[in-house]
Short mmCIF file of C-alpha atoms and ligand atoms in Angstrom, two decimals:
data_model
loop_
_atom_site.label_atom_id
_atom_site.label_comp_id
_atom_site.label_asym_id
_atom_site.label_seq_id
_atom_site.Cartn_x
_atom_site.Cartn_y
_atom_site.Cartn_z
CA UNK A 26 -24.86 -52.56 47.56
CA UNK A 27 -26.81 -52.38 44.33
CA UNK A 28 -26.79 -54.95 41.56
CA UNK A 29 -25.90 -53.68 38.11
CA UNK A 30 -27.74 -55.39 35.27
CA UNK A 31 -25.46 -55.68 32.24
CA UNK A 32 -26.96 -53.53 29.47
CA UNK A 33 -25.00 -51.62 26.88
CA UNK A 34 -27.54 -48.82 26.38
CA UNK A 35 -27.64 -47.44 29.90
CA UNK A 36 -26.83 -48.19 33.48
CA UNK A 37 -29.45 -50.28 35.31
CA UNK A 38 -29.13 -50.33 39.11
CA UNK A 39 -31.17 -52.71 41.21
CA UNK A 40 -31.18 -51.89 44.94
CA UNK A 41 -31.70 -49.07 47.38
CA UNK A 42 -31.61 -45.61 45.77
CA UNK A 43 -29.47 -44.24 48.58
CA UNK A 44 -26.74 -46.76 47.75
CA UNK A 45 -26.93 -46.19 44.01
CA UNK A 46 -24.91 -44.00 41.68
CA UNK A 47 -27.72 -41.42 41.43
CA UNK A 48 -26.21 -38.86 43.84
CA UNK A 49 -22.75 -39.12 42.33
CA UNK A 50 -24.06 -38.77 38.76
CA UNK A 51 -25.91 -35.61 39.77
CA UNK A 52 -22.98 -34.13 41.70
CA UNK A 53 -20.45 -34.97 38.99
CA UNK A 54 -22.36 -34.36 35.77
CA UNK A 55 -25.35 -32.16 36.67
CA UNK A 56 -24.04 -30.01 39.52
CA UNK A 57 -25.00 -26.75 37.83
CA UNK A 58 -27.98 -28.09 35.93
CA UNK A 59 -31.62 -27.57 36.55
CA UNK A 60 -33.36 -30.80 37.52
CA UNK A 61 -37.01 -31.51 36.88
CA UNK A 62 -38.77 -34.48 38.45
CA UNK A 63 -41.80 -35.77 36.53
CA UNK A 64 -44.23 -37.44 38.88
CA UNK A 65 -47.89 -38.34 38.75
CA UNK A 66 -50.39 -37.52 41.49
CA UNK A 67 -49.63 -40.81 43.28
CA UNK A 68 -45.85 -40.72 43.08
CA UNK A 69 -45.92 -37.05 44.12
CA UNK A 70 -47.70 -38.13 47.33
CA UNK A 71 -46.03 -41.48 47.96
CA UNK A 72 -42.58 -41.57 46.37
CA UNK A 73 -41.10 -38.08 46.09
CA UNK A 74 -40.13 -37.76 49.74
CA UNK A 75 -38.27 -41.09 49.62
CA UNK A 76 -36.43 -39.95 46.48
CA UNK A 77 -35.36 -36.69 48.13
CA UNK A 78 -34.35 -38.47 51.36
CA UNK A 79 -32.35 -41.04 49.42
CA UNK A 80 -30.69 -38.43 47.28
CA UNK A 81 -30.70 -35.06 49.14
CA UNK A 82 -28.63 -33.44 46.41
CA UNK A 83 -31.76 -33.20 44.25
CA UNK A 84 -34.20 -31.85 46.79
CA UNK A 85 -34.03 -28.46 45.11
CA UNK A 86 -35.52 -30.01 41.93
CA UNK A 87 -38.69 -28.61 40.40
CA UNK A 88 -41.55 -31.07 40.17
CA UNK A 89 -44.00 -31.41 37.28
CA UNK A 90 -47.05 -33.51 38.11
CA UNK A 91 -48.95 -35.48 35.44
CA UNK A 92 -52.65 -36.14 35.83
CA UNK A 93 -53.28 -39.83 36.56
CA UNK A 94 -54.55 -42.23 33.95
CA UNK A 95 -53.87 -43.66 30.50
CA UNK A 96 -56.44 -41.23 29.04
CA UNK A 97 -53.97 -38.42 29.82
CA UNK A 98 -51.10 -40.00 27.87
CA UNK A 99 -52.02 -37.74 24.96
CA UNK A 100 -50.55 -34.99 22.82
CA UNK A 101 -52.53 -32.21 24.57
CA UNK A 102 -51.01 -33.10 27.96
CA UNK A 103 -47.57 -33.49 26.36
CA UNK A 104 -48.02 -29.97 24.94
CA UNK A 105 -48.84 -28.54 28.38
CA UNK A 106 -45.76 -30.18 29.86
CA UNK A 107 -43.54 -28.90 27.05
CA UNK A 108 -44.88 -25.41 27.78
CA UNK A 109 -44.02 -25.89 31.46
CA UNK A 110 -40.45 -26.93 30.57
CA UNK A 111 -40.13 -23.89 28.36
CA UNK A 112 -41.38 -21.67 31.22
CA UNK A 113 -38.76 -23.26 33.47
CA UNK A 114 -36.24 -22.27 30.74
CA UNK A 115 -34.95 -25.81 30.76
CA UNK A 116 -31.77 -26.18 28.66
CA UNK A 117 -30.33 -29.15 26.85
CA UNK A 118 -27.74 -29.74 29.59
CA UNK A 119 -30.43 -29.97 32.27
CA UNK A 120 -31.92 -33.22 33.47
CA UNK A 121 -35.35 -34.82 33.76
CA UNK A 122 -36.03 -37.58 36.30
CA UNK A 123 -39.12 -39.68 35.57
CA UNK A 124 -40.54 -40.95 38.87
CA UNK A 125 -43.48 -43.22 38.23
CA UNK A 126 -45.00 -46.15 36.42
CA UNK A 127 -45.25 -46.85 32.70
CA UNK A 128 -47.35 -43.79 31.93
CA UNK A 129 -44.80 -41.45 33.52
CA UNK A 130 -41.76 -43.10 31.91
CA UNK A 131 -43.50 -43.36 28.50
CA UNK A 132 -44.64 -39.73 28.57
CA UNK A 133 -41.55 -38.36 30.34
CA UNK A 134 -39.21 -40.24 28.03
CA UNK A 135 -41.10 -39.01 24.97
CA UNK A 136 -41.00 -35.40 26.13
CA UNK A 137 -37.31 -35.71 26.97
CA UNK A 138 -36.65 -37.05 23.48
CA UNK A 139 -38.31 -34.13 21.67
CA UNK A 140 -37.74 -31.11 23.93
CA UNK A 141 -34.97 -29.07 22.29
CA UNK A 142 -34.27 -32.18 20.18
CA UNK A 143 -33.46 -34.21 23.26
CA UNK A 144 -32.59 -33.70 26.88
CA UNK A 145 -31.01 -36.30 29.16
CA UNK A 146 -33.29 -38.23 31.49
CA UNK A 147 -33.27 -40.85 34.21
CA UNK A 148 -36.02 -43.40 34.88
CA UNK A 149 -36.98 -44.34 38.42
CA UNK A 150 -39.86 -46.79 37.97
CA UNK A 151 -42.17 -47.02 40.98
CA UNK A 152 -44.50 -49.79 39.79
CA UNK A 153 -43.77 -53.45 39.21
CA UNK A 154 -44.76 -53.09 35.56
CA UNK A 155 -42.41 -50.14 35.17
CA UNK A 156 -39.57 -52.06 36.81
CA UNK A 157 -39.80 -55.21 34.71
CA UNK A 158 -40.83 -53.67 31.40
CA UNK A 159 -41.87 -50.10 30.64
CA UNK A 160 -38.86 -48.19 31.99
CA UNK A 161 -36.37 -50.44 30.18
CA UNK A 162 -35.59 -50.74 26.51
CA UNK A 163 -35.88 -47.23 25.16
CA UNK A 164 -39.49 -47.19 23.99
CA UNK A 165 -41.32 -43.96 24.78
CA UNK A 166 -44.72 -42.92 23.58
CA UNK A 167 -48.16 -41.44 23.87
CA UNK A 168 -51.54 -42.52 22.56
CA UNK A 169 -53.50 -41.21 19.60
CA UNK A 170 -57.22 -41.51 20.38
CA UNK A 171 -57.86 -45.16 21.22
CA UNK A 172 -54.63 -46.28 19.53
CA UNK A 173 -51.89 -47.09 22.01
CA UNK A 174 -48.38 -45.62 21.76
CA UNK A 175 -48.84 -44.41 18.18
CA UNK A 176 -46.51 -41.44 18.65
CA UNK A 177 -43.14 -42.03 20.20
CA UNK A 178 -39.45 -42.57 19.92
CA UNK A 179 -36.68 -44.98 20.76
CA UNK A 180 -34.40 -43.34 23.27
CA UNK A 181 -32.69 -44.64 26.39
CA UNK A 182 -32.38 -42.84 29.70
CA UNK A 183 -28.85 -42.32 31.01
CA UNK A 184 -29.69 -44.66 33.86
CA UNK A 185 -32.52 -46.60 35.47
CA UNK A 186 -32.82 -47.10 39.23
CA UNK A 187 -34.97 -49.96 40.42
CA UNK A 188 -35.67 -49.82 44.14
CA UNK A 189 -38.29 -52.27 45.37
CA UNK A 190 -39.02 -49.98 48.34
CA UNK A 191 -41.59 -48.30 46.07
CA UNK A 192 -43.54 -51.54 45.73
CA UNK A 193 -44.51 -51.39 49.41
CA UNK A 194 -47.08 -48.67 48.75
CA UNK A 195 -48.57 -50.32 45.63
CA UNK A 196 -52.12 -51.65 45.72
CA UNK A 197 -52.51 -55.34 44.84
CA UNK A 198 -54.07 -54.62 41.44
CA UNK A 199 -50.84 -52.80 40.51
CA UNK A 200 -48.81 -55.82 41.58
CA UNK A 201 -50.95 -58.01 39.31
CA UNK A 202 -50.45 -55.42 36.57
CA UNK A 203 -46.70 -56.01 36.77
CA UNK A 204 -47.10 -59.77 36.95
CA UNK A 205 -48.76 -59.67 33.51
CA UNK A 206 -45.40 -58.73 31.97
CA UNK A 207 -43.51 -61.19 34.21
CA UNK A 208 -45.88 -63.94 32.98
CA UNK A 209 -45.25 -62.84 29.40
CA UNK A 210 -41.48 -62.97 29.88
CA UNK A 211 -41.67 -66.43 31.47
CA UNK A 212 -43.96 -67.89 28.79
CA UNK A 213 -41.82 -66.74 25.90
CA UNK A 214 -38.41 -67.41 27.43
CA UNK A 215 -38.34 -70.76 29.14
CA UNK A 216 -40.73 -73.53 30.12
CA UNK A 217 -39.25 -74.07 33.58
CA UNK A 218 -39.61 -70.38 34.48
CA UNK A 219 -43.23 -70.53 33.42
CA UNK A 220 -43.86 -73.77 35.30
CA UNK A 221 -42.37 -72.36 38.53
CA UNK A 222 -44.22 -69.06 38.18
CA UNK A 223 -47.58 -70.59 37.27
CA UNK A 224 -47.57 -72.54 40.54
CA UNK A 225 -47.06 -69.35 42.52
CA UNK A 226 -49.70 -67.19 40.85
CA UNK A 227 -52.59 -66.25 43.11
CA UNK A 228 -54.51 -63.05 43.83
CA UNK A 229 -52.31 -62.09 46.78
CA UNK A 230 -49.01 -62.78 45.08
CA UNK A 231 -46.26 -60.47 46.29
CA UNK A 232 -43.35 -59.02 44.32
CA UNK A 233 -40.24 -61.16 44.38
CA UNK A 234 -36.83 -59.54 43.85
CA UNK A 235 -35.39 -62.63 42.16
CA UNK A 236 -38.25 -62.70 39.65
CA UNK A 237 -37.93 -58.97 39.03
CA UNK A 238 -34.23 -59.30 38.30
CA UNK A 239 -34.83 -62.33 36.08
CA UNK A 240 -37.47 -60.47 34.08
CA UNK A 241 -35.26 -57.40 33.67
CA UNK A 242 -32.33 -59.55 32.59
CA UNK A 243 -34.46 -61.37 30.03
CA UNK A 244 -35.84 -58.12 28.63
CA UNK A 245 -32.41 -56.50 28.32
CA UNK A 246 -31.08 -59.61 26.57
CA UNK A 247 -33.75 -59.24 23.86
CA UNK A 248 -33.38 -55.45 23.53
CA UNK A 249 -29.62 -55.90 23.28
CA UNK A 250 -30.12 -58.11 20.21
CA UNK A 251 -32.81 -55.98 18.53
CA UNK A 252 -33.01 -52.49 20.04
CA UNK A 253 -35.25 -50.98 17.34
CA UNK A 254 -37.70 -53.88 17.11
CA UNK A 255 -36.82 -54.85 13.57
CA UNK A 256 -37.57 -58.51 14.31
CA UNK A 257 -36.81 -60.50 17.45
CA UNK A 258 -37.91 -57.79 19.92
CA UNK A 259 -41.45 -58.16 18.58
CA UNK A 260 -41.79 -61.27 20.77
CA UNK A 261 -42.03 -58.88 23.74
CA UNK A 262 -45.41 -57.94 22.31
CA UNK A 263 -46.83 -61.37 23.14
CA UNK A 264 -50.29 -60.78 24.61
CA UNK A 265 -50.32 -57.19 23.37
CA UNK A 266 -52.11 -57.50 19.98
CA UNK A 267 -55.29 -58.40 21.82
CA UNK A 268 -54.17 -56.58 24.97
CA UNK A 269 -53.65 -53.17 23.37
CA UNK A 270 -56.90 -53.39 21.38
CA UNK A 271 -58.86 -54.31 24.53
CA UNK A 272 -57.16 -51.47 26.42
CA UNK A 273 -57.97 -49.06 23.57
CA UNK A 274 -61.59 -50.20 23.65
CA UNK A 275 -61.85 -49.34 27.35
CA UNK A 276 -59.85 -46.10 27.32
CA UNK A 277 -62.86 -43.75 27.17
CA UNK A 278 -65.30 -46.13 28.91
CA UNK A 279 -63.88 -47.56 32.08
CA UNK A 280 -60.66 -47.66 34.04
CA UNK A 281 -58.92 -50.96 33.32
CA UNK A 282 -55.22 -51.53 33.82
CA UNK A 283 -52.69 -52.34 31.11
CA UNK A 284 -51.77 -55.53 32.95
CA UNK A 285 -55.36 -56.72 33.10
CA UNK A 286 -55.68 -56.26 29.32
CA UNK A 287 -52.33 -57.98 28.76
CA UNK A 288 -53.53 -60.94 30.88
CA UNK A 289 -56.58 -61.21 28.61
CA UNK A 290 -54.29 -60.84 25.58
CA UNK A 291 -51.95 -63.58 26.82
CA UNK A 292 -54.95 -65.83 27.28
CA UNK A 293 -56.32 -65.06 23.79
CA UNK A 294 -52.97 -65.49 22.04
CA UNK A 295 -52.21 -68.69 23.98
CA UNK A 296 -55.67 -69.98 23.04
CA UNK A 297 -54.89 -69.38 19.35
CA UNK A 298 -51.51 -71.06 19.84
CA UNK A 299 -53.39 -74.08 21.16
CA UNK A 300 -56.00 -73.98 18.38
CA UNK A 301 -53.17 -74.03 15.83
CA UNK A 302 -51.71 -77.10 17.52
CA UNK A 303 -48.57 -75.35 18.80
CA UNK A 304 -49.22 -76.08 22.46
CA UNK A 305 -51.31 -78.84 24.01
CA UNK A 306 -54.72 -78.38 25.57
CA UNK A 307 -53.21 -79.07 29.02
CA UNK A 308 -50.52 -76.46 28.45
CA UNK A 309 -53.15 -73.94 27.38
CA UNK A 310 -55.37 -74.76 30.36
CA UNK A 311 -52.43 -74.25 32.70
CA UNK A 312 -52.09 -70.70 31.31
CA UNK A 313 -55.82 -70.02 31.44
CA UNK A 314 -56.13 -71.34 35.01
CA UNK A 315 -53.12 -69.39 36.23
CA UNK A 316 -54.52 -66.17 34.75
CA UNK A 317 -57.97 -66.96 36.10
CA UNK A 318 -56.43 -67.08 39.59
CA UNK A 319 -55.13 -63.49 39.36
CA UNK A 320 -57.81 -61.62 37.39
CA UNK A 321 -61.58 -61.75 37.01
CA UNK A 322 -62.51 -62.27 33.36
CA UNK A 323 -65.15 -59.90 32.03
CA UNK A 324 -67.76 -60.44 29.30
CA UNK A 325 -67.57 -58.78 25.87
CA UNK A 326 -70.69 -58.42 23.75
CA UNK A 327 -70.71 -58.70 19.95
CA UNK A 328 -70.44 -54.95 19.48
CA UNK A 329 -67.44 -54.76 21.81
CA UNK A 330 -65.74 -57.64 20.02
CA UNK A 331 -66.25 -55.95 16.64
CA UNK A 332 -64.84 -52.70 18.00
CA UNK A 333 -61.83 -54.52 19.46
CA UNK A 334 -61.21 -56.20 16.09
CA UNK A 335 -61.33 -52.80 14.35
CA UNK A 336 -58.75 -51.49 16.84
CA UNK A 337 -56.59 -54.55 16.25
CA UNK A 338 -56.56 -53.82 12.53
CA UNK A 339 -54.91 -50.47 13.35
CA UNK A 340 -52.13 -51.98 15.45
CA UNK A 341 -48.84 -50.36 14.48
CA UNK A 342 -47.19 -53.78 14.19
CA UNK A 343 -49.43 -54.85 11.29
CA UNK A 344 -48.38 -55.03 7.66
CA UNK A 345 -50.97 -54.16 5.02
CA UNK A 346 -54.41 -55.44 5.97
CA UNK A 347 -53.16 -58.41 7.96
CA UNK A 348 -53.51 -58.50 11.72
CA UNK A 349 -50.17 -59.73 13.01
CA UNK A 350 -49.76 -61.26 16.41
CA UNK A 351 -47.26 -63.19 18.47
CA UNK A 352 -48.09 -66.84 19.05
CA UNK A 353 -46.39 -69.45 21.19
CA UNK A 354 -44.79 -72.21 19.16
CA UNK A 355 -44.20 -74.07 22.39
CA UNK A 356 -44.08 -73.09 26.04
CA UNK A 357 -40.93 -70.99 26.35
CA UNK A 358 -40.78 -69.98 22.68
CA UNK A 359 -42.70 -67.41 20.71
CA UNK A 360 -43.00 -66.39 17.06
CA UNK A 361 -43.85 -62.89 15.91
CA UNK A 362 -45.60 -61.51 12.81
CA UNK A 363 -48.07 -64.38 12.69
CA UNK A 364 -51.01 -63.50 10.49
CA UNK A 365 -54.27 -64.15 12.36
CA UNK A 366 -57.64 -64.21 10.61
CA UNK A 367 -60.83 -62.41 11.57
CA UNK A 368 -62.37 -65.81 12.41
CA UNK A 369 -59.51 -66.57 14.81
CA UNK A 370 -59.87 -63.17 16.51
CA UNK A 371 -63.61 -63.77 16.94
CA UNK A 372 -63.02 -67.31 18.22
CA UNK A 373 -60.50 -66.10 20.82
CA UNK A 374 -62.70 -63.19 21.93
CA UNK A 375 -65.76 -65.45 22.30
CA UNK A 376 -63.58 -67.83 24.28
CA UNK A 377 -62.60 -64.97 26.64
CA UNK A 378 -66.27 -64.19 26.92
CA UNK A 379 -67.02 -67.76 28.02
CA UNK A 380 -64.35 -67.50 30.69
CA UNK A 381 -66.21 -64.58 32.23
CA UNK A 382 -68.81 -67.14 33.31
CA UNK A 383 -66.22 -69.23 35.14
CA UNK A 384 -65.01 -66.64 37.67
N1 LIG B 418 -42.79 -53.65 26.07
C1 LIG B 418 -42.28 -54.28 24.92
C2 LIG B 418 -40.97 -53.74 24.50
O1 LIG B 418 -40.37 -52.95 25.20
O2 LIG B 418 -40.51 -54.05 23.43
#
């Protein structure tokens, strides 16, 4: 049996792929269609066979493989893939299946939304981060230089299949990557969820189906109320004003994961929430300590901090010259569009820097 998560924009199935509606959707609606699976080099090696075994009806699909890495989530690679689709003579009634983590579903969703003005697609997230966040909610996108997700669209897949079998082959740093978004969801949604989760966080933490389902359900409840991020949905960017700028800073320098940067961002934005008196010092320290148990903080020199601030000023969520961020108003509640000053950004970044000495 699979669990269906209530969501009005598309079907979300949680459970084994072989028991899901995937085969019947293909045989009923795409019997005579061409099917393309988008994979990356890892999911090509580790996940494709399981997909074909679980759903033999698609084992004739053509496979397009993305190069690994955030630095490839760019227009030039999108162009190459669009050329490949054109060479395959893909038509609007054909189907794309995105098999991978956030990079694959962001890029694959974006391509699906622009190729021939839109072609139907299905997301099969294979990472924890993809399962609890990136594959759900209709955001697609690619980067522009160091600026994250500057080109993109809002479009939902026809369905999303979440099968935790894929998590078995994930390295631990990828599990932590996904926990960054689970932490975010807990901190902004409810104090008890955060309290329970914070006690469990440790370097070897394993995925937990109940937590995955809870995170997905929370995310869909927010997207349901504000699908195009006109207001409320912005709270899902908690940790991402700093997180995206830090990730952008590293994109051409060193391989750091989105989740690692989001953990730093959650710490920085929680620190500012504490400095503004929204949460207590103990509440902040609980966040800092929990994050310190799952990642190793790294130092940032003055030049890096200045560069990160410059990137933050370009965040697509800003208005005018103000840097806007999410801040906690209490544990379990978050406000968006909070104007933060240069001095606050510097203070939070220097604080992160200090934490690097405490690993
Ligand atoms: N990842 C944040 C959102 O989907 O809105």
